[in-house]
Coordinates of C-alpha atoms in Angstrom, one line a residue:
M1306 CA -19.3 0.7 -15.8
S1307 CA -17.7 4.0 -17.0
G1308 CA -20.6 5.8 -17.3
K1309 CA -19.8 6.8 -20.6
T1310 CA -22.1 7.0 -23.5
E1311 CA -19.8 8.3 -26.1
F1312 CA -16.0 8.3 -26.4
A1313 CA -14.2 11.5 -26.7
P1314 CA -10.6 11.6 -27.3
A1315 CA -8.7 13.5 -23.9
E1316 CA -6.9 16.8 -25.2
K1317 CA -4.2 18.3 -24.2
I1318 CA -5.4 20.6 -21.8
T1319 CA -5.2 24.6 -23.7
R1320 CA -2.4 26.8 -21.7
R1321 CA -3.9 30.2 -20.5
F1322 CA -1.2 30.6 -18.0
L1323 CA 2.1 29.4 -19.7
P1324 CA 3.2 30.2 -22.7
E1325 CA 3.1 26.7 -25.2
D1326 CA 7.1 27.0 -25.5
L1327 CA 7.6 27.4 -21.9
E1328 CA 11.4 25.7 -21.1
V1329 CA 10.5 23.8 -18.1
G1330 CA 13.9 22.3 -17.7
N1331 CA 14.9 26.0 -17.4
W1332 CA 14.9 27.4 -14.2
T1333 CA 15.1 31.4 -14.8
V1334 CA 12.5 30.9 -17.3
L1335 CA 10.0 29.1 -14.5
E1336 CA 10.8 31.0 -11.6
P1337 CA 8.5 34.1 -12.1
F1338 CA 5.4 31.8 -12.8
F1339 CA 5.9 30.7 -9.5
I1340 CA 6.6 34.2 -8.1
S1341 CA 3.9 35.5 -10.0
L1342 CA 1.3 33.4 -8.0
V1343 CA 2.9 33.8 -4.9
N1344 CA 2.5 37.5 -4.9
R1345 CA -1.0 37.5 -6.7
K1346 CA -4.0 38.7 -4.3
N1347 CA -7.0 37.1 -4.6
E1348 CA -9.7 38.7 -3.0
S1349 CA -12.7 36.6 -4.2
V1350 CA -14.1 33.1 -4.7
P1351 CA -13.5 33.6 -8.6
E1352 CA -10.2 35.3 -7.9
L1353 CA -9.0 32.1 -5.5
L1354 CA -10.4 29.6 -8.3
Q1355 CA -8.5 31.2 -11.1
W1356 CA -5.7 31.3 -9.1
L1357 CA -5.8 27.2 -8.5
Y1358 CA -6.3 26.6 -12.1
D1359 CA -3.4 28.7 -13.1
L1360 CA -1.4 26.6 -10.4
S1361 CA -2.9 23.2 -11.5
E1362 CA -1.6 24.4 -15.2
L1363 CA 1.7 25.3 -14.1
E1364 CA 1.7 22.2 -11.7
A1365 CA 0.3 19.6 -14.8
V1366 CA 2.9 21.0 -17.0
I1367 CA 6.2 20.2 -15.0
E1368 CA 4.5 17.2 -13.7
E1369 CA 4.3 15.8 -17.5
H1370 CA 7.9 16.9 -18.1
A1371 CA 9.2 15.0 -15.1
G1372 CA 6.8 12.0 -15.9
W1373 CA 8.6 12.0 -19.5
L1374 CA 12.0 12.1 -17.9
Y1375 CA 11.0 9.4 -16.0
I1376 CA 9.4 7.0 -18.4
R1377 CA 12.3 7.4 -21.2
M1378 CA 15.0 6.4 -18.5
T1379 CA 12.7 3.5 -16.9
C1380 CA 12.3 2.5 -20.4
N1381 CA 16.4 2.2 -20.9
T1382 CA 18.4 2.4 -17.9
Q1383 CA 21.3 1.4 -20.2
D1384 CA 21.5 5.3 -21.9
K1385 CA 23.5 7.4 -19.9
A1386 CA 21.9 10.8 -21.2
L1387 CA 18.2 9.4 -20.5
T1388 CA 19.6 9.3 -16.6
E1389 CA 21.5 12.4 -16.6
A1390 CA 18.3 14.0 -17.8
Y1391 CA 16.5 13.0 -15.3
T1392 CA 19.0 13.3 -12.4
Y1393 CA 19.5 17.0 -13.9
F1394 CA 15.7 17.4 -12.8
V1395 CA 15.5 16.1 -10.0
E1396 CA 19.0 17.6 -8.4
E1397 CA 18.6 21.0 -9.8
I1398 CA 14.7 22.0 -10.6
N1399 CA 12.8 20.4 -8.0
P1400 CA 14.9 21.7 -5.0
K1401 CA 14.0 25.1 -6.5
I1402 CA 10.5 24.6 -6.8
A1403 CA 10.2 23.1 -3.4
P1404 CA 10.2 26.1 -1.3
Y1405 CA 8.1 27.5 -3.7
N1406 CA 5.1 25.0 -3.3
D1407 CA 5.3 25.3 0.3
K1408 CA 4.8 29.0 0.3
L1409 CA 1.8 28.5 -2.2
N1410 CA 0.3 25.8 0.1
K1411 CA 0.7 28.2 3.2
K1412 CA -0.8 31.2 0.9
F1413 CA -3.9 28.9 0.4
I1414 CA -4.4 27.5 3.8
A1415 CA -4.3 31.6 4.9
E1416 CA -6.8 32.8 2.0
P1417 CA -10.0 34.1 3.6
A1418 CA -12.0 32.5 0.5
L1419 CA -10.8 29.4 1.6
K1420 CA -13.8 28.8 3.6
S1421 CA -16.5 29.2 0.6
L1422 CA -15.0 26.8 -1.3
D1423 CA -17.1 24.0 -2.3
S1424 CA -16.9 20.7 -1.2
R1425 CA -15.0 19.1 -4.1
F1426 CA -11.8 20.9 -2.6
E1427 CA -12.6 19.3 1.0
N1428 CA -9.4 16.6 0.3
H1429 CA -7.4 19.0 -1.5
I1430 CA -7.4 21.0 1.4
K1431 CA -6.7 18.1 4.3
S1432 CA -3.5 17.1 1.8
V1433 CA -2.5 21.0 1.8
R1434 CA -2.6 20.8 5.1
N1435 CA -0.4 17.7 5.0
S1436 CA 1.7 19.1 3.0
I1437 CA 3.0 22.1 5.1
L1438 CA 3.1 19.8 8.3
L1439 CA 5.8 18.0 6.3
F1440 CA 7.7 20.4 4.5
R1441 CA 11.2 20.9 5.9
E1442 CA 13.9 23.1 4.5
E1443 CA 16.7 20.5 5.3
N1444 CA 14.5 17.7 3.4
I1445 CA 15.1 19.2 0.0
P1446 CA 18.9 18.1 -0.5
L1447 CA 17.8 14.3 0.8
Q1448 CA 14.5 14.4 -1.7
A1449 CA 17.4 14.7 -4.6
Q1450 CA 19.3 12.4 -3.0
L1451 CA 16.4 9.5 -2.4
S1452 CA 14.8 10.0 -5.9
V1453 CA 18.3 9.5 -7.3
K1454 CA 19.0 6.3 -5.4
E1455 CA 15.8 5.0 -6.4
Q1456 CA 16.7 4.9 -9.9
Q1457 CA 20.1 3.3 -8.8
F1458 CA 17.8 0.3 -8.2
G1459 CA 16.0 -0.1 -11.4
E1460 CA 19.7 0.3 -13.0
I1461 CA 21.2 -2.4 -11.3
S1462 CA 18.5 -5.0 -11.6
G1463 CA 17.8 -3.8 -15.7
A1464 CA 21.3 -5.3 -16.4
M1465 CA 20.5 -8.7 -14.7
T1466 CA 19.9 -11.5 -17.3
V1467 CA 20.8 -15.4 -17.1
D1468 CA 21.5 -17.8 -19.6
V1469 CA 18.7 -20.3 -20.4
N1470 CA 18.7 -22.8 -23.1
S1471 CA 21.5 -21.3 -24.7
K1472 CA 19.5 -17.7 -24.8
T1473 CA 20.3 -14.3 -23.2
L1474 CA 16.8 -13.6 -20.9
T1475 CA 16.5 -10.9 -18.6
L1476 CA 14.9 -12.8 -14.8
Q1477 CA 11.0 -11.8 -15.6
Q1478 CA 11.8 -14.3 -18.7
A1479 CA 13.6 -16.7 -17.3
A1480 CA 11.4 -16.9 -14.1
N1481 CA 8.5 -18.6 -16.6
F1482 CA 10.6 -21.3 -16.8
L1483 CA 9.9 -22.0 -13.0
K1484 CA 6.2 -23.2 -14.6
E1485 CA 7.9 -25.9 -16.6
P1486 CA 7.0 -29.7 -15.6
D1487 CA 10.6 -30.6 -15.5
R1488 CA 11.6 -30.1 -11.8
N1489 CA 15.4 -30.2 -13.0
L1490 CA 14.8 -27.5 -15.6
R1491 CA 13.1 -25.5 -12.5
D1492 CA 16.2 -26.0 -10.3
E1493 CA 18.8 -25.3 -12.3
V1494 CA 16.9 -22.0 -13.3
Y1495 CA 15.9 -20.5 -10.0
H1496 CA 19.8 -21.3 -9.1
K1497 CA 20.7 -19.2 -12.3
I1498 CA 18.6 -16.5 -11.0
A1499 CA 19.4 -16.2 -7.4
N1500 CA 23.3 -16.4 -8.2
R1501 CA 22.9 -13.5 -11.0
R1502 CA 20.9 -11.6 -8.2
A1503 CA 23.8 -12.7 -5.8
Q1504 CA 26.5 -11.2 -8.0
D1505 CA 24.9 -7.1 -6.9
R1506 CA 24.1 -8.4 -3.3
E1507 CA 26.7 -6.4 -1.7
R1508 CA 25.8 -3.2 -4.2
L1509 CA 22.0 -4.0 -3.6
D1510 CA 22.7 -4.0 0.5
I1511 CA 24.3 -0.7 0.0
L1512 CA 21.9 1.0 -1.4
F1513 CA 19.6 -0.1 0.8
N1514 CA 21.0 0.9 4.3
E1515 CA 21.9 4.2 2.1
L1516 CA 18.4 4.2 1.7
I1517 CA 16.7 3.1 5.6
A1518 CA 19.3 6.3 6.7
L1519 CA 18.3 8.7 4.3
R1520 CA 14.6 7.9 4.6
T1521 CA 15.0 7.5 8.6
T1522 CA 16.7 10.9 8.9
Y1523 CA 14.1 12.4 6.2
A1524 CA 11.3 11.5 9.0
K1525 CA 13.0 12.6 11.9
N1526 CA 13.6 16.0 10.1
A1527 CA 9.6 16.0 9.9
G1528 CA 9.3 15.1 13.5
F1529 CA 8.4 11.7 12.8
E1530 CA 9.8 8.4 14.7
N1531 CA 10.0 6.3 11.8
Y1532 CA 9.2 6.4 7.5
R1533 CA 6.3 4.4 7.8
D1534 CA 4.9 7.3 10.2
Y1535 CA 6.0 9.7 8.0
K1536 CA 4.5 8.0 4.7
F1537 CA 1.5 7.7 6.3
V1538 CA 0.8 11.2 6.5
E1539 CA 2.2 12.0 3.3
L1540 CA 0.3 9.6 0.9
N1541 CA -2.9 11.1 2.8
R1542 CA -4.0 8.2 4.4
F1543 CA -7.0 9.9 6.0
D1544 CA -8.9 6.7 6.4
Y1545 CA -6.8 3.9 8.3
T1546 CA -3.5 4.0 10.5
A1547 CA -0.7 1.4 10.9
D1548 CA -2.3 0.1 13.1
D1549 CA -5.1 -0.7 11.2
C1550 CA -2.4 -2.1 8.8
L1551 CA -0.7 -4.1 11.5
N1552 CA -4.4 -5.8 12.7
F1553 CA -4.9 -6.8 9.5
H1554 CA -1.6 -8.5 9.5
S1555 CA -2.6 -10.3 12.2
S1556 CA -5.7 -11.4 10.5
V1557 CA -4.0 -12.8 8.0
K1558 CA -1.2 -14.8 10.2
N1559 CA -4.3 -16.1 11.9
C1560 CA -6.8 -16.8 9.4
I1561 CA -5.0 -17.1 6.0
V1562 CA -1.5 -18.8 6.6
P1563 CA -3.1 -22.0 8.2
V1564 CA -5.3 -22.3 5.0
L1565 CA -1.9 -21.7 2.9
N1566 CA 0.2 -24.7 4.7
D1567 CA -2.6 -26.7 3.9
F1568 CA -2.2 -25.8 0.5
M1569 CA 1.4 -26.5 0.3
Q1570 CA 0.8 -30.0 1.9
E1571 CA -1.9 -30.7 -1.1
R1572 CA 1.1 -29.4 -3.6
K1573 CA 3.7 -31.4 -1.7
S1574 CA 1.4 -34.7 -2.1
D1575 CA 0.3 -33.4 -5.9
L1576 CA 4.1 -33.1 -6.5
K1577 CA 5.4 -36.4 -5.1
V1578 CA 8.4 -34.7 -3.6
P1579 CA 10.1 -35.2 -0.5
A1580 CA 10.0 -31.7 0.8
L1581 CA 8.9 -28.5 -1.6
K1582 CA 11.5 -26.5 -3.0
P1583 CA 11.3 -22.6 -3.7
W1584 CA 11.5 -23.8 -7.6
D1585 CA 8.0 -26.2 -6.8
L1586 CA 5.8 -22.9 -5.8
D1587 CA 4.9 -21.9 -9.3
V1588 CA 4.8 -24.8 -11.5
D1589 CA 0.8 -26.5 -12.2
P1590 CA 0.7 -29.2 -9.0
Q1591 CA -1.1 -31.7 -11.6
G1592 CA 1.6 -31.3 -14.2
K1593 CA -0.2 -29.4 -16.6
P1594 CA 1.7 -26.9 -19.1
D1595 CA 2.1 -23.5 -18.5
L1596 CA -0.7 -21.1 -19.9
K1597 CA 0.6 -18.8 -22.7
P1598 CA -1.7 -16.2 -23.1
F1599 CA 0.4 -14.1 -25.6
E1600 CA 3.8 -14.0 -27.2
K1601 CA 4.5 -10.4 -27.5
G1602 CA 3.9 -7.0 -25.7
T1603 CA 1.5 -6.1 -28.9
E1604 CA -0.5 -9.3 -28.8
L1605 CA -1.1 -8.8 -24.7
L1606 CA -2.0 -4.9 -25.7
E1607 CA -4.8 -6.2 -28.4
K1608 CA -6.4 -9.1 -26.4
S1609 CA -6.7 -6.6 -23.9
I1610 CA -8.4 -4.0 -25.9
A1611 CA -10.8 -6.6 -26.7
C1612 CA -11.5 -8.2 -23.1
F1613 CA -11.9 -4.4 -22.1
A1614 CA -14.4 -3.4 -24.5
E1615 CA -16.4 -6.5 -23.8
I1616 CA -16.8 -5.2 -20.2
D1617 CA -17.6 -1.5 -21.6
P1618 CA -16.8 -0.5 -25.1
Y1619 CA -15.1 3.2 -23.5
F1620 CA -12.5 0.5 -21.5
G1621 CA -11.2 -0.6 -24.5
L1622 CA -11.3 2.4 -26.0
V1623 CA -9.1 3.7 -23.9
L1624 CA -6.6 1.1 -24.0
N1625 CA -7.0 1.7 -27.8
T1626 CA -5.7 5.3 -27.1
L1627 CA -2.7 4.3 -26.0
K1628 CA -1.9 1.8 -28.9
T1629 CA -2.6 4.9 -31.1
K1630 CA -0.4 7.0 -29.3
G1631 CA 2.5 4.6 -28.5
Y1632 CA 1.8 5.4 -25.0
T1633 CA 2.8 1.7 -23.4
D1634 CA 6.1 -0.1 -23.3
L1635 CA 5.2 -3.5 -22.1
D1636 CA 8.0 -6.0 -22.9
S1637 CA 10.8 -7.2 -20.6
R1638 CA 14.1 -6.5 -22.1
I1639 CA 17.8 -5.8 -21.2
G1640 CA 18.3 -2.5 -19.7
K1641 CA 14.4 -2.3 -18.4
A1642 CA 13.9 -1.3 -14.9
P1643 CA 11.6 -3.6 -13.1
G1644 CA 7.8 -3.5 -12.6
G1645 CA 5.1 -1.7 -14.1
Y1646 CA 3.5 1.0 -13.6
N1647 CA 0.8 3.2 -15.3
Y1648 CA 1.9 7.0 -15.0
P1649 CA -0.6 9.9 -15.4
L1650 CA 0.2 12.6 -17.7
Y1651 CA -1.8 15.2 -16.4
E1652 CA -1.1 18.1 -19.3
S1653 CA -1.7 15.5 -22.1
G1654 CA -5.0 13.8 -20.3
V1655 CA -3.5 10.5 -21.8
P1656 CA -1.5 8.2 -19.5
F1657 CA 1.6 6.3 -20.0
I1658 CA 1.7 2.2 -19.2
F1659 CA 4.8 0.3 -18.6
M1660 CA 5.5 -3.3 -17.5
N1661 CA 7.9 -6.2 -18.2
A1662 CA 5.7 -9.1 -19.9
S1663 CA 7.4 -11.9 -21.1
G1664 CA 3.9 -13.9 -22.1
S1665 CA 2.5 -15.1 -18.7
L1666 CA -0.6 -15.2 -17.1
L1667 CA 0.7 -13.3 -14.5
D1668 CA 1.8 -10.3 -16.9
V1669 CA -2.4 -10.4 -18.1
V1670 CA -3.1 -9.5 -14.3
T1671 CA -0.5 -6.7 -14.2
M1672 CA -2.1 -5.2 -17.6
V1673 CA -5.6 -5.3 -16.3
H1674 CA -4.3 -3.8 -13.2
E1675 CA -2.3 -0.6 -15.0
G1676 CA -5.3 -0.6 -17.5
G1677 CA -7.6 -0.3 -15.1
H1678 CA -5.5 2.7 -13.6
A1679 CA -5.4 4.4 -17.2
I1680 CA -8.8 4.5 -17.3
H1681 CA -9.5 6.3 -14.4
S1682 CA -6.6 8.9 -15.6
M1683 CA -8.7 9.4 -18.5
L1684 CA -12.5 9.5 -17.0
T1685 CA -10.4 12.0 -14.7
A1686 CA -8.5 14.0 -17.4
D1687 CA -11.2 17.0 -17.9
L1688 CA -11.6 17.8 -14.2
E1689 CA -10.3 21.5 -13.7
C1690 CA -7.4 21.3 -11.0
I1691 CA -5.1 18.5 -11.0
A1692 CA -5.9 17.8 -6.8
F1693 CA -9.1 16.4 -8.4
K1694 CA -6.9 13.8 -10.5
E1695 CA -4.8 12.6 -8.2
L1696 CA -5.5 9.8 -5.5
P1697 CA -4.7 9.9 -2.4

């Protein structure tokens, strides 16, 4: 349960350090606030706390601005103006912010009052030390390149469509036919999806290789042998290591895969096919029709609100807030980036849920997953520092 006894809608943070009309996309306007924080003297715990609150406000405003650029771009990858606005921020504004972030991190760790901060700041201090450990000036332009190339994947994928039953569908929509009892139809649709992906195989292979090369260079610049080891530090994974993950993989291989193989043999027998094919893996083996829990994203949202409210009234009110503010984009459509996410908006206190729903049961799972993140985002909205709201 949430522990909330009454629902207070999240309120946009009151700016005390920044003007309300700050042009976040204008570096000339933004830079003086970074300079002010770098130069400020903090001679006591109250002064250090106020410095942290002002820094948190600056970060919240910038991250929300960048968040909306990303959200709008992923909602419509075919709108060049939205792509250009996002690209401008990651290529022109972020690279100027990065050196100041490093200076502010080093200033924070060197503060005499740091040791007097209470235990709430323990994880934040550890993550700041990680950021200092990882920062390299030469990685700043590489980060911009990585952001742009990662966006290109969404643009390529969002344009993919196939025609099924005289209708043009996104790949997510077409995938629903892989659950149909008609095996010939499943076969046909599977190959249509595969062939459409193959059309962009060369572009995606080139992009993938470029990302590997950039990420490897990025990691080695920071003193790591590979990008995986770099990311474990960057993601603040304090409680487990890459070796723990490899041990888990071995456990799955030894204990779970044999059970899965048995399930596959049962599926083959139930379907009465000589060999299981990729288009046989999603259909109900008993020949039952696929579940159709909803038609459109609006229905998915309404039903999710009702289900969440059954668990805890606060949970339902969280999703209803997103609905009221229009902070969701749920339906799959041509030109939309793939995947799903809950994007925290730290200044507003209300997150945005993005997904590619096509009427399947898996979409319900995705909605519950992202809705859980949304609840967490709103439960942490009134915490004093952005550092307390971010997950490791």
